[in-house]
Amino acid sequence: MLGILSAGVAPGLALLSYFYLKDEYEPEPVSFVLRTFLYGALLVFPIMFIQHVLESEHLVKSHLIDAYLSSSLLEEFFKWFILFYAVYQHVEFDEPFDGIVYGVAVSLGFATIENIFYLLANGIEHAMTRALLPVSSHALFGVIMGFYIGKAKFTEGHKAKWVVLSLLLPFLLHGSYDFILISLEHWVFIIFPFMIFLWWFGLRKVKKAKILSANHFKKRYPVQKTLHS
């Protein structure tokens, strides 16, 4: 039991630490990051209930609906809801990169509890595959969601498109990920190139968020010019 719990928790905490340490400007309070992680963990229960109802009422009648509605839309919307309504206005969310930190936290909170339940049901021998695929993909969906949430908060002018993208892109990517896994016979030959693309895309957002944060701090704390007589 202890081994399964450790294997279930370790990938999520490792990935959260990785992206947390990428924050080079005023790192976020660990207590608030962990609280956001907990919010994500608690999301598992209402989402599982809704998915059970959809399945028991036979409302999911195709792989496409299963991938994009029952899994992707439900999970990404609830994570987005927490990020937008519980974190977006918080005083600690004070630079663009923070969106990534909190996006990853809420996503990995969900992924960690989901991972523990899966390993309890199916065995610890699946721990490595789960770490490389579902847990990592949730982290990267969180990166993308958080990047656009951060861009929405700290970009002047029209913010609506960034808010829309913060939900739309993770939804489409998550749905595509699930559709590959549940509908294709030789999914393994497609999912790994897809994961490589997802890591490339996510790390590009990390790099861009760092630049946005650097520019944000230059504006916030301008260097005072020395006056020469």
mmCIF file with all atom_site columns, C-alpha atoms in Angstrom:
data_model
loop_
_atom_site.group_PDB
_atom_site.id
_atom_site.type_symbol
_atom_site.label_atom_id
_atom_site.label_alt_id
_atom_site.label_comp_id
_atom_site.label_asym_id
_atom_site.label_entity_id
_atom_site.label_seq_id
_atom_site.pdbx_PDB_ins_code
_atom_site.Cartn_x
_atom_site.Cartn_y
_atom_site.Cartn_z
_atom_site.occupancy
_atom_site.B_iso_or_equiv
_atom_site.pdbx_formal_charge
_atom_site.auth_seq_id
_atom_site.auth_comp_id
_atom_site.auth_asym_id
_atom_site.auth_atom_id
_atom_site.pdbx_PDB_model_num
ATOM 1   C CA . MET A 1 1   ? 0.000   0.000  0.000   1.00 0.00 ? 1   MET A CA 1
ATOM 2   C CA . LEU A 1 2   ? 2.786   2.426  0.958   1.00 0.00 ? 2   LEU A CA 1
ATOM 3   C CA . GLY A 1 3   ? 4.625   1.568  -2.261  1.00 0.00 ? 3   GLY A CA 1
ATOM 4   C CA . ILE A 1 4   ? 1.559   2.340  -4.372  1.00 0.00 ? 4   ILE A CA 1
ATOM 5   C CA . LEU A 1 5   ? 0.983   5.645  -2.569  1.00 0.00 ? 5   LEU A CA 1
ATOM 6   C CA . SER A 1 6   ? 4.619   6.626  -3.053  1.00 0.00 ? 6   SER A CA 1
ATOM 7   C CA . ALA A 1 7   ? 4.558   5.653  -6.723  1.00 0.00 ? 7   ALA A CA 1
ATOM 8   C CA . GLY A 1 8   ? 1.293   7.537  -7.167  1.00 0.00 ? 8   GLY A CA 1
ATOM 9   C CA . VAL A 1 9   ? 2.459   10.756 -5.534  1.00 0.00 ? 9   VAL A CA 1
ATOM 10  C CA . ALA A 1 10  ? 6.105   10.929 -6.618  1.00 0.00 ? 10  ALA A CA 1
ATOM 11  C CA . PRO A 1 11  ? 5.673   11.861 -10.331 1.00 0.00 ? 11  PRO A CA 1
ATOM 12  C CA . GLY A 1 12  ? 3.265   14.693 -9.543  1.00 0.00 ? 12  GLY A CA 1
ATOM 13  C CA . LEU A 1 13  ? 5.454   16.208 -6.839  1.00 0.00 ? 13  LEU A CA 1
ATOM 14  C CA . ALA A 1 14  ? 8.577   15.835 -9.007  1.00 0.00 ? 14  ALA A CA 1
ATOM 15  C CA . LEU A 1 15  ? 6.972   17.635 -11.939 1.00 0.00 ? 15  LEU A CA 1
ATOM 16  C CA . LEU A 1 16  ? 5.495   20.318 -9.688  1.00 0.00 ? 16  LEU A CA 1
ATOM 17  C CA . SER A 1 17  ? 8.935   20.932 -8.179  1.00 0.00 ? 17  SER A CA 1
ATOM 18  C CA . TYR A 1 18  ? 10.480  21.112 -11.654 1.00 0.00 ? 18  TYR A CA 1
ATOM 19  C CA . PHE A 1 19  ? 8.128   23.832 -12.885 1.00 0.00 ? 19  PHE A CA 1
ATOM 20  C CA . TYR A 1 20  ? 8.109   25.626 -9.528  1.00 0.00 ? 20  TYR A CA 1
ATOM 21  C CA . LEU A 1 21  ? 11.893  25.984 -9.677  1.00 0.00 ? 21  LEU A CA 1
ATOM 22  C CA . LYS A 1 22  ? 11.616  27.487 -13.166 1.00 0.00 ? 22  LYS A CA 1
ATOM 23  C CA . ASP A 1 23  ? 10.099  30.600 -11.566 1.00 0.00 ? 23  ASP A CA 1
ATOM 24  C CA . GLU A 1 24  ? 13.049  32.999 -11.395 1.00 0.00 ? 24  GLU A CA 1
ATOM 25  C CA . TYR A 1 25  ? 11.191  36.046 -10.051 1.00 0.00 ? 25  TYR A CA 1
ATOM 26  C CA . GLU A 1 26  ? 9.679   36.058 -6.548  1.00 0.00 ? 26  GLU A CA 1
ATOM 27  C CA . PRO A 1 27  ? 8.917   32.314 -6.185  1.00 0.00 ? 27  PRO A CA 1
ATOM 28  C CA . GLU A 1 28  ? 5.370   31.601 -5.036  1.00 0.00 ? 28  GLU A CA 1
ATOM 29  C CA . PRO A 1 29  ? 4.552   30.752 -1.402  1.00 0.00 ? 29  PRO A CA 1
ATOM 30  C CA . VAL A 1 30  ? 4.740   26.987 -1.033  1.00 0.00 ? 30  VAL A CA 1
ATOM 31  C CA . SER A 1 31  ? 1.601   27.043 1.125   1.00 0.00 ? 31  SER A CA 1
ATOM 32  C CA . PHE A 1 32  ? -0.514  28.600 -1.641  1.00 0.00 ? 32  PHE A CA 1
ATOM 33  C CA . VAL A 1 33  ? 0.960   26.331 -4.319  1.00 0.00 ? 33  VAL A CA 1
ATOM 34  C CA . LEU A 1 34  ? 0.104   23.291 -2.182  1.00 0.00 ? 34  LEU A CA 1
ATOM 35  C CA . ARG A 1 35  ? -3.382  24.677 -1.535  1.00 0.00 ? 35  ARG A CA 1
ATOM 36  C CA . THR A 1 36  ? -3.904  24.951 -5.297  1.00 0.00 ? 36  THR A CA 1
ATOM 37  C CA . PHE A 1 37  ? -2.573  21.384 -5.648  1.00 0.00 ? 37  PHE A CA 1
ATOM 38  C CA . LEU A 1 38  ? -5.155  20.302 -3.054  1.00 0.00 ? 38  LEU A CA 1
ATOM 39  C CA . TYR A 1 39  ? -7.944  22.067 -4.978  1.00 0.00 ? 39  TYR A CA 1
ATOM 40  C CA . GLY A 1 40  ? -6.981  19.999 -8.003  1.00 0.00 ? 40  GLY A CA 1
ATOM 41  C CA . ALA A 1 41  ? -6.903  16.810 -5.955  1.00 0.00 ? 41  ALA A CA 1
ATOM 42  C CA . LEU A 1 42  ? -10.430 17.424 -4.658  1.00 0.00 ? 42  LEU A CA 1
ATOM 43  C CA . LEU A 1 43  ? -11.701 17.874 -8.215  1.00 0.00 ? 43  LEU A CA 1
ATOM 44  C CA . VAL A 1 44  ? -11.295 14.144 -8.796  1.00 0.00 ? 44  VAL A CA 1
ATOM 45  C CA . PHE A 1 45  ? -14.438 13.323 -6.821  1.00 0.00 ? 45  PHE A CA 1
ATOM 46  C CA . PRO A 1 46  ? -17.069 15.472 -8.581  1.00 0.00 ? 46  PRO A CA 1
ATOM 47  C CA . ILE A 1 47  ? -15.527 14.662 -11.954 1.00 0.00 ? 47  ILE A CA 1
ATOM 48  C CA . MET A 1 48  ? -15.592 10.915 -11.250 1.00 0.00 ? 48  MET A CA 1
ATOM 49  C CA . PHE A 1 49  ? -19.234 11.217 -10.189 1.00 0.00 ? 49  PHE A CA 1
ATOM 50  C CA . ILE A 1 50  ? -20.231 13.051 -13.380 1.00 0.00 ? 50  ILE A CA 1
ATOM 51  C CA . GLN A 1 51  ? -18.297 10.584 -15.537 1.00 0.00 ? 51  GLN A CA 1
ATOM 52  C CA . HIS A 1 52  ? -20.022 7.691  -13.751 1.00 0.00 ? 52  HIS A CA 1
ATOM 53  C CA . VAL A 1 53  ? -23.435 9.238  -14.434 1.00 0.00 ? 53  VAL A CA 1
ATOM 54  C CA . LEU A 1 54  ? -22.590 9.777  -18.115 1.00 0.00 ? 54  LEU A CA 1
ATOM 55  C CA . GLU A 1 55  ? -21.474 6.171  -18.418 1.00 0.00 ? 55  GLU A CA 1
ATOM 56  C CA . SER A 1 56  ? -24.337 4.616  -16.469 1.00 0.00 ? 56  SER A CA 1
ATOM 57  C CA . GLU A 1 57  ? -26.919 6.606  -18.439 1.00 0.00 ? 57  GLU A CA 1
ATOM 58  C CA . HIS A 1 58  ? -25.231 5.485  -21.675 1.00 0.00 ? 58  HIS A CA 1
ATOM 59  C CA . LEU A 1 59  ? -24.719 9.082  -22.799 1.00 0.00 ? 59  LEU A CA 1
ATOM 60  C CA . VAL A 1 60  ? -21.205 8.360  -24.037 1.00 0.00 ? 60  VAL A CA 1
ATOM 61  C CA . LYS A 1 61  ? -21.802 6.536  -27.305 1.00 0.00 ? 61  LYS A CA 1
ATOM 62  C CA . SER A 1 62  ? -18.573 7.020  -29.208 1.00 0.00 ? 62  SER A CA 1
ATOM 63  C CA . HIS A 1 63  ? -14.827 7.285  -28.669 1.00 0.00 ? 63  HIS A CA 1
ATOM 64  C CA . LEU A 1 64  ? -14.971 10.887 -29.849 1.00 0.00 ? 64  LEU A CA 1
ATOM 65  C CA . ILE A 1 65  ? -17.531 11.896 -27.210 1.00 0.00 ? 65  ILE A CA 1
ATOM 66  C CA . ASP A 1 66  ? -15.671 9.924  -24.564 1.00 0.00 ? 66  ASP A CA 1
ATOM 67  C CA . ALA A 1 67  ? -12.349 11.595 -25.367 1.00 0.00 ? 67  ALA A CA 1
ATOM 68  C CA . TYR A 1 68  ? -13.480 15.174 -25.873 1.00 0.00 ? 68  TYR A CA 1
ATOM 69  C CA . LEU A 1 69  ? -16.550 15.450 -23.634 1.00 0.00 ? 69  LEU A CA 1
ATOM 70  C CA . SER A 1 70  ? -16.471 12.888 -20.850 1.00 0.00 ? 70  SER A CA 1
ATOM 71  C CA . SER A 1 71  ? -12.740 13.218 -20.218 1.00 0.00 ? 71  SER A CA 1
ATOM 72  C CA . SER A 1 72  ? -11.190 16.340 -21.701 1.00 0.00 ? 72  SER A CA 1
ATOM 73  C CA . LEU A 1 73  ? -13.908 18.978 -21.369 1.00 0.00 ? 73  LEU A CA 1
ATOM 74  C CA . LEU A 1 74  ? -14.953 17.931 -17.878 1.00 0.00 ? 74  LEU A CA 1
ATOM 75  C CA . GLU A 1 75  ? -11.440 17.755 -16.489 1.00 0.00 ? 75  GLU A CA 1
ATOM 76  C CA . GLU A 1 76  ? -10.022 20.837 -18.171 1.00 0.00 ? 76  GLU A CA 1
ATOM 77  C CA . PHE A 1 77  ? -13.083 22.972 -17.430 1.00 0.00 ? 77  PHE A CA 1
ATOM 78  C CA . PHE A 1 78  ? -13.001 22.175 -13.705 1.00 0.00 ? 78  PHE A CA 1
ATOM 79  C CA . LYS A 1 79  ? -9.258  22.847 -13.534 1.00 0.00 ? 79  LYS A CA 1
ATOM 80  C CA . TRP A 1 80  ? -9.724  26.083 -15.475 1.00 0.00 ? 80  TRP A CA 1
ATOM 81  C CA . PHE A 1 81  ? -12.583 27.097 -13.165 1.00 0.00 ? 81  PHE A CA 1
ATOM 82  C CA . ILE A 1 82  ? -10.355 26.731 -10.088 1.00 0.00 ? 82  ILE A CA 1
ATOM 83  C CA . LEU A 1 83  ? -7.491  28.586 -11.751 1.00 0.00 ? 83  LEU A CA 1
ATOM 84  C CA . PHE A 1 84  ? -9.656  31.449 -12.987 1.00 0.00 ? 84  PHE A CA 1
ATOM 85  C CA . TYR A 1 85  ? -11.944 31.923 -9.984  1.00 0.00 ? 85  TYR A CA 1
ATOM 86  C CA . ALA A 1 86  ? -9.746  30.888 -7.027  1.00 0.00 ? 86  ALA A CA 1
ATOM 87  C CA . VAL A 1 87  ? -6.265  31.932 -8.165  1.00 0.00 ? 87  VAL A CA 1
ATOM 88  C CA . TYR A 1 88  ? -6.525  34.600 -10.881 1.00 0.00 ? 88  TYR A CA 1
ATOM 89  C CA . GLN A 1 89  ? -7.376  37.497 -8.527  1.00 0.00 ? 89  GLN A CA 1
ATOM 90  C CA . HIS A 1 90  ? -5.140  36.332 -5.682  1.00 0.00 ? 90  HIS A CA 1
ATOM 91  C CA . VAL A 1 91  ? -2.488  38.776 -4.512  1.00 0.00 ? 91  VAL A CA 1
ATOM 92  C CA . GLU A 1 92  ? 0.245   36.161 -4.906  1.00 0.00 ? 92  GLU A CA 1
ATOM 93  C CA . PHE A 1 93  ? -0.488  35.873 -8.636  1.00 0.00 ? 93  PHE A CA 1
ATOM 94  C CA . ASP A 1 94  ? 1.706   38.880 -9.423  1.00 0.00 ? 94  ASP A CA 1
ATOM 95  C CA . GLU A 1 95  ? 3.686   37.975 -12.588 1.00 0.00 ? 95  GLU A CA 1
ATOM 96  C CA . PRO A 1 96  ? 2.996   36.100 -15.857 1.00 0.00 ? 96  PRO A CA 1
ATOM 97  C CA . PHE A 1 97  ? 4.995   32.981 -14.953 1.00 0.00 ? 97  PHE A CA 1
ATOM 98  C CA . ASP A 1 98  ? 2.854   32.454 -11.854 1.00 0.00 ? 98  ASP A CA 1
ATOM 99  C CA . GLY A 1 99  ? 0.063   31.277 -14.141 1.00 0.00 ? 99  GLY A CA 1
ATOM 100 C CA . ILE A 1 100 ? 2.208   28.299 -15.112 1.00 0.00 ? 100 ILE A CA 1
ATOM 101 C CA . VAL A 1 101 ? 3.076   27.479 -11.488 1.00 0.00 ? 101 VAL A CA 1
ATOM 102 C CA . TYR A 1 102 ? -0.573  27.463 -10.414 1.00 0.00 ? 102 TYR A CA 1
ATOM 103 C CA . GLY A 1 103 ? -1.805  25.833 -13.629 1.00 0.00 ? 103 GLY A CA 1
ATOM 104 C CA . VAL A 1 104 ? 0.627   22.972 -13.088 1.00 0.00 ? 104 VAL A CA 1
ATOM 105 C CA . ALA A 1 105 ? -0.296  22.756 -9.400  1.00 0.00 ? 105 ALA A CA 1
ATOM 106 C CA . VAL A 1 106 ? -4.035  22.341 -9.985  1.00 0.00 ? 106 VAL A CA 1
ATOM 107 C CA . SER A 1 107 ? -3.466  19.914 -12.871 1.00 0.00 ? 107 SER A CA 1
ATOM 108 C CA . LEU A 1 108 ? -1.025  17.752 -10.942 1.00 0.00 ? 108 LEU A CA 1
ATOM 109 C CA . GLY A 1 109 ? -3.257  17.715 -7.874  1.00 0.00 ? 109 GLY A CA 1
ATOM 110 C CA . PHE A 1 110 ? -5.940  16.121 -10.037 1.00 0.00 ? 110 PHE A CA 1
ATOM 111 C CA . ALA A 1 111 ? -3.471  13.834 -11.837 1.00 0.00 ? 111 ALA A CA 1
ATOM 112 C CA . THR A 1 112 ? -1.922  12.607 -8.579  1.00 0.00 ? 112 THR A CA 1
ATOM 113 C CA . ILE A 1 113 ? -5.175  11.423 -6.998  1.00 0.00 ? 113 ILE A CA 1
ATOM 114 C CA . GLU A 1 114 ? -6.284  9.927  -10.307 1.00 0.00 ? 114 GLU A CA 1
ATOM 115 C CA . ASN A 1 115 ? -2.923  8.149  -10.513 1.00 0.00 ? 115 ASN A CA 1
ATOM 116 C CA . ILE A 1 116 ? -3.218  6.713  -6.991  1.00 0.00 ? 116 ILE A CA 1
ATOM 117 C CA . PHE A 1 117 ? -6.702  5.358  -7.733  1.00 0.00 ? 117 PHE A CA 1
ATOM 118 C CA . TYR A 1 118 ? -5.485  3.782  -10.976 1.00 0.00 ? 118 TYR A CA 1
ATOM 119 C CA . LEU A 1 119 ? -2.504  2.084  -9.315  1.00 0.00 ? 119 LEU A CA 1
ATOM 120 C CA . LEU A 1 120 ? -4.680  0.806  -6.474  1.00 0.00 ? 120 LEU A CA 1
ATOM 121 C CA . ALA A 1 121 ? -7.027  -0.763 -9.018  1.00 0.00 ? 121 ALA A CA 1
ATOM 122 C CA . ASN A 1 122 ? -4.469  -2.049 -11.528 1.00 0.00 ? 122 ASN A CA 1
ATOM 123 C CA . GLY A 1 123 ? -1.145  -2.526 -9.725  1.00 0.00 ? 123 GLY A CA 1
ATOM 124 C CA . ILE A 1 124 ? 2.148   -0.756 -9.183  1.00 0.00 ? 124 ILE A CA 1
ATOM 125 C CA . GLU A 1 125 ? 3.619   -2.276 -12.371 1.00 0.00 ? 125 GLU A CA 1
ATOM 126 C CA . HIS A 1 126 ? 1.854   0.509  -14.294 1.00 0.00 ? 126 HIS A CA 1
ATOM 127 C CA . ALA A 1 127 ? 3.594   3.271  -12.326 1.00 0.00 ? 127 ALA A CA 1
ATOM 128 C CA . MET A 1 128 ? 6.247   4.093  -14.935 1.00 0.00 ? 128 MET A CA 1
ATOM 129 C CA . THR A 1 129 ? 3.813   4.263  -17.849 1.00 0.00 ? 129 THR A CA 1
ATOM 130 C CA . ARG A 1 130 ? 1.458   6.418  -15.785 1.00 0.00 ? 130 ARG A CA 1
ATOM 131 C CA . ALA A 1 131 ? 4.281   8.806  -14.886 1.00 0.00 ? 131 ALA A CA 1
ATOM 132 C CA . LEU A 1 132 ? 5.415   9.177  -18.496 1.00 0.00 ? 132 LEU A CA 1
ATOM 133 C CA . LEU A 1 133 ? 1.951   9.564  -20.029 1.00 0.00 ? 133 LEU A CA 1
ATOM 134 C CA . PRO A 1 134 ? -1.085  10.680 -17.954 1.00 0.00 ? 134 PRO A CA 1
ATOM 135 C CA . VAL A 1 135 ? 0.750   12.525 -15.177 1.00 0.00 ? 135 VAL A CA 1
ATOM 136 C CA . SER A 1 136 ? 3.161   14.269 -17.544 1.00 0.00 ? 136 SER A CA 1
ATOM 137 C CA . SER A 1 137 ? 0.387   15.187 -19.973 1.00 0.00 ? 137 SER A CA 1
ATOM 138 C CA . HIS A 1 138 ? -1.700  16.744 -17.193 1.00 0.00 ? 138 HIS A CA 1
ATOM 139 C CA . ALA A 1 139 ? 1.312   18.805 -16.135 1.00 0.00 ? 139 ALA A CA 1
ATOM 140 C CA . LEU A 1 140 ? 1.763   20.078 -19.681 1.00 0.00 ? 140 LEU A CA 1
ATOM 141 C CA . PHE A 1 141 ? -1.932  20.858 -20.099 1.00 0.00 ? 141 PHE A CA 1
ATOM 142 C CA . GLY A 1 142 ? -1.524  22.886 -16.905 1.00 0.00 ? 142 GLY A CA 1
ATOM 143 C CA . VAL A 1 143 ? 1.503   24.696 -18.340 1.00 0.00 ? 143 VAL A CA 1
ATOM 144 C CA . ILE A 1 144 ? -0.463  25.720 -21.425 1.00 0.00 ? 144 ILE A CA 1
ATOM 145 C CA . MET A 1 145 ? -3.545  26.721 -19.447 1.00 0.00 ? 145 MET A CA 1
ATOM 146 C CA . GLY A 1 146 ? -1.472  28.697 -16.966 1.00 0.00 ? 146 GLY A CA 1
ATOM 147 C CA . PHE A 1 147 ? 0.545   30.454 -19.669 1.00 0.00 ? 147 PHE A CA 1
ATOM 148 C CA . TYR A 1 148 ? -2.569  31.942 -21.246 1.00 0.00 ? 148 TYR A CA 1
ATOM 149 C CA . ILE A 1 149 ? -4.118  32.769 -17.862 1.00 0.00 ? 149 ILE A CA 1
ATOM 150 C CA . GLY A 1 150 ? -0.933  34.660 -17.008 1.00 0.00 ? 150 GLY A CA 1
ATOM 151 C CA . LYS A 1 151 ? -0.975  36.373 -20.375 1.00 0.00 ? 151 LYS A CA 1
ATOM 152 C CA . ALA A 1 152 ? -4.606  37.387 -19.837 1.00 0.00 ? 152 ALA A CA 1
ATOM 153 C CA . LYS A 1 153 ? -3.898  38.919 -16.440 1.00 0.00 ? 153 LYS A CA 1
ATOM 154 C CA . PHE A 1 154 ? -0.811  40.891 -17.395 1.00 0.00 ? 154 PHE A CA 1
ATOM 155 C CA . THR A 1 155 ? -1.522  41.877 -20.989 1.00 0.00 ? 155 THR A CA 1
ATOM 156 C CA . GLU A 1 156 ? -3.143  45.244 -21.537 1.00 0.00 ? 156 GLU A CA 1
ATOM 157 C CA . GLY A 1 157 ? -6.131  45.531 -23.825 1.00 0.00 ? 157 GLY A CA 1
ATOM 158 C CA . HIS A 1 158 ? -8.357  42.673 -24.942 1.00 0.00 ? 158 HIS A CA 1
ATOM 159 C CA . LYS A 1 159 ? -7.951  39.812 -22.471 1.00 0.00 ? 159 LYS A CA 1
ATOM 160 C CA . ALA A 1 160 ? -10.891 37.659 -23.568 1.00 0.00 ? 160 ALA A CA 1
ATOM 161 C CA . LYS A 1 161 ? -9.005  35.810 -26.315 1.00 0.00 ? 161 LYS A CA 1
ATOM 162 C CA . TRP A 1 162 ? -6.276  34.744 -23.888 1.00 0.00 ? 162 TRP A CA 1
ATOM 163 C CA . VAL A 1 163 ? -8.878  33.532 -21.378 1.00 0.00 ? 163 VAL A CA 1
ATOM 164 C CA . VAL A 1 164 ? -10.606 31.554 -24.141 1.00 0.00 ? 164 VAL A CA 1
ATOM 165 C CA . LEU A 1 165 ? -7.294  30.042 -25.289 1.00 0.00 ? 165 LEU A CA 1
ATOM 166 C CA . SER A 1 166 ? -6.459  29.081 -21.704 1.00 0.00 ? 166 SER A CA 1
ATOM 167 C CA . LEU A 1 167 ? -9.362  26.622 -21.817 1.00 0.00 ? 167 LEU A CA 1
ATOM 168 C CA . LEU A 1 168 ? -9.630  25.863 -25.530 1.00 0.00 ? 168 LEU A CA 1
ATOM 169 C CA . LEU A 1 169 ? -6.054  24.686 -26.173 1.00 0.00 ? 169 LEU A CA 1
ATOM 170 C CA . PRO A 1 170 ? -5.792  22.316 -23.164 1.00 0.00 ? 170 PRO A CA 1
ATOM 171 C CA . PHE A 1 171 ? -9.246  20.966 -24.047 1.00 0.00 ? 171 PHE A CA 1
ATOM 172 C CA . LEU A 1 172 ? -8.243  20.220 -27.655 1.00 0.00 ? 172 LEU A CA 1
ATOM 173 C CA . LEU A 1 173 ? -4.863  18.735 -26.731 1.00 0.00 ? 173 LEU A CA 1
ATOM 174 C CA . HIS A 1 174 ? -6.300  16.643 -23.901 1.00 0.00 ? 174 HIS A CA 1
ATOM 175 C CA . GLY A 1 175 ? -9.107  15.385 -26.120 1.00 0.00 ? 175 GLY A CA 1
ATOM 176 C CA . SER A 1 176 ? -6.634  14.446 -28.853 1.00 0.00 ? 176 SER A CA 1
ATOM 177 C CA . TYR A 1 177 ? -4.452  12.636 -26.298 1.00 0.00 ? 177 TYR A CA 1
ATOM 178 C CA . ASP A 1 178 ? -7.400  10.605 -25.005 1.00 0.00 ? 178 ASP A CA 1
ATOM 179 C CA . PHE A 1 179 ? -8.722  9.904  -28.501 1.00 0.00 ? 179 PHE A CA 1
ATOM 180 C CA . ILE A 1 180 ? -5.351  8.427  -29.499 1.00 0.00 ? 180 ILE A CA 1
ATOM 181 C CA . LEU A 1 181 ? -5.336  6.139  -26.460 1.00 0.00 ? 181 LEU A CA 1
ATOM 182 C CA . ILE A 1 182 ? -8.899  4.835  -26.643 1.00 0.00 ? 182 ILE A CA 1
ATOM 183 C CA . SER A 1 183 ? -9.596  4.655  -30.357 1.00 0.00 ? 183 SER A CA 1
ATOM 184 C CA . LEU A 1 184 ? -6.418  3.640  -32.153 1.00 0.00 ? 184 LEU A CA 1
ATOM 185 C CA . GLU A 1 185 ? -5.240  0.036  -32.212 1.00 0.00 ? 185 GLU A CA 1
ATOM 186 C CA . HIS A 1 186 ? -1.560  0.947  -32.544 1.00 0.00 ? 186 HIS A CA 1
ATOM 187 C CA . TRP A 1 187 ? -1.754  3.949  -30.252 1.00 0.00 ? 187 TRP A CA 1
ATOM 188 C CA . VAL A 1 188 ? 1.783   3.488  -28.923 1.00 0.00 ? 188 VAL A CA 1
ATOM 189 C CA . PHE A 1 189 ? 3.274   4.553  -32.263 1.00 0.00 ? 189 PHE A CA 1
ATOM 190 C CA . ILE A 1 190 ? 1.365   7.840  -32.162 1.00 0.00 ? 190 ILE A CA 1
ATOM 191 C CA . ILE A 1 191 ? 1.233   8.741  -28.490 1.00 0.00 ? 191 ILE A CA 1
ATOM 192 C CA . PHE A 1 192 ? 4.989   9.083  -28.026 1.00 0.00 ? 192 PHE A CA 1
ATOM 193 C CA . PRO A 1 193 ? 5.440   11.522 -30.948 1.00 0.00 ? 193 PRO A CA 1
ATOM 194 C CA . PHE A 1 194 ? 2.410   13.352 -29.549 1.00 0.00 ? 194 PHE A CA 1
ATOM 195 C CA . MET A 1 195 ? 4.061   13.549 -26.108 1.00 0.00 ? 195 MET A CA 1
ATOM 196 C CA . ILE A 1 196 ? 7.296   14.841 -27.663 1.00 0.00 ? 196 ILE A CA 1
ATOM 197 C CA . PHE A 1 197 ? 5.277   17.570 -29.384 1.00 0.00 ? 197 PHE A CA 1
ATOM 198 C CA . LEU A 1 198 ? 3.462   18.321 -26.106 1.00 0.00 ? 198 LEU A CA 1
ATOM 199 C CA . TRP A 1 199 ? 6.744   18.704 -24.202 1.00 0.00 ? 199 TRP A CA 1
ATOM 200 C CA . TRP A 1 200 ? 8.166   20.909 -26.956 1.00 0.00 ? 200 TRP A CA 1
ATOM 201 C CA . PHE A 1 201 ? 5.046   23.084 -26.989 1.00 0.00 ? 201 PHE A CA 1
ATOM 202 C CA . GLY A 1 202 ? 4.853   23.271 -23.187 1.00 0.00 ? 202 GLY A CA 1
ATOM 203 C CA . LEU A 1 203 ? 8.521   24.176 -22.732 1.00 0.00 ? 203 LEU A CA 1
ATOM 204 C CA . ARG A 1 204 ? 8.160   26.888 -25.377 1.00 0.00 ? 204 ARG A CA 1
ATOM 205 C CA . LYS A 1 205 ? 5.408   28.378 -23.224 1.00 0.00 ? 205 LYS A CA 1
ATOM 206 C CA . VAL A 1 206 ? 7.696   28.177 -20.190 1.00 0.00 ? 206 VAL A CA 1
ATOM 207 C CA . LYS A 1 207 ? 10.379  30.080 -22.087 1.00 0.00 ? 207 LYS A CA 1
ATOM 208 C CA . LYS A 1 208 ? 7.924   32.727 -23.294 1.00 0.00 ? 208 LYS A CA 1
ATOM 209 C CA . ALA A 1 209 ? 6.459   33.116 -19.800 1.00 0.00 ? 209 ALA A CA 1
ATOM 210 C CA . LYS A 1 210 ? 9.949   33.753 -18.421 1.00 0.00 ? 210 LYS A CA 1
ATOM 211 C CA . ILE A 1 211 ? 10.404  36.536 -20.973 1.00 0.00 ? 211 ILE A CA 1
ATOM 212 C CA . LEU A 1 212 ? 7.013   38.025 -20.087 1.00 0.00 ? 212 LEU A CA 1
ATOM 213 C CA . SER A 1 213 ? 7.909   37.948 -16.385 1.00 0.00 ? 213 SER A CA 1
ATOM 214 C CA . ALA A 1 214 ? 11.280  39.560 -17.049 1.00 0.00 ? 214 ALA A CA 1
ATOM 215 C CA . ASN A 1 215 ? 9.600   42.381 -18.985 1.00 0.00 ? 215 ASN A CA 1
ATOM 216 C CA . HIS A 1 216 ? 6.946   42.695 -16.282 1.00 0.00 ? 216 HIS A CA 1
ATOM 217 C CA . PHE A 1 217 ? 9.581   43.206 -13.594 1.00 0.00 ? 217 PHE A CA 1
ATOM 218 C CA . LYS A 1 218 ? 11.495  45.715 -15.711 1.00 0.00 ? 218 LYS A CA 1
ATOM 219 C CA . LYS A 1 219 ? 8.339   47.810 -15.899 1.00 0.00 ? 219 LYS A CA 1
ATOM 220 C CA . ARG A 1 220 ? 7.510   47.252 -12.243 1.00 0.00 ? 220 ARG A CA 1
ATOM 221 C CA . TYR A 1 221 ? 10.991  48.011 -10.924 1.00 0.00 ? 221 TYR A CA 1
ATOM 222 C CA . PRO A 1 222 ? 12.650  50.323 -13.475 1.00 0.00 ? 222 PRO A CA 1
ATOM 223 C CA . VAL A 1 223 ? 16.352  50.885 -13.055 1.00 0.00 ? 223 VAL A CA 1
ATOM 224 C CA . GLN A 1 224 ? 16.967  54.365 -11.767 1.00 0.00 ? 224 GLN A CA 1
ATOM 225 C CA . LYS A 1 225 ? 19.308  56.376 -13.952 1.00 0.00 ? 225 LYS A CA 1
ATOM 226 C CA . THR A 1 226 ? 22.215  57.965 -12.211 1.00 0.00 ? 226 THR A CA 1
ATOM 227 C CA . LEU A 1 227 ? 22.235  61.738 -12.608 1.00 0.00 ? 227 LEU A CA 1
ATOM 228 C CA . HIS A 1 228 ? 25.599  63.234 -13.493 1.00 0.00 ? 228 HIS A CA 1
ATOM 229 C CA . SER A 1 229 ? 26.272  66.849 -12.893 1.00 0.00 ? 229 SER A CA 1
#
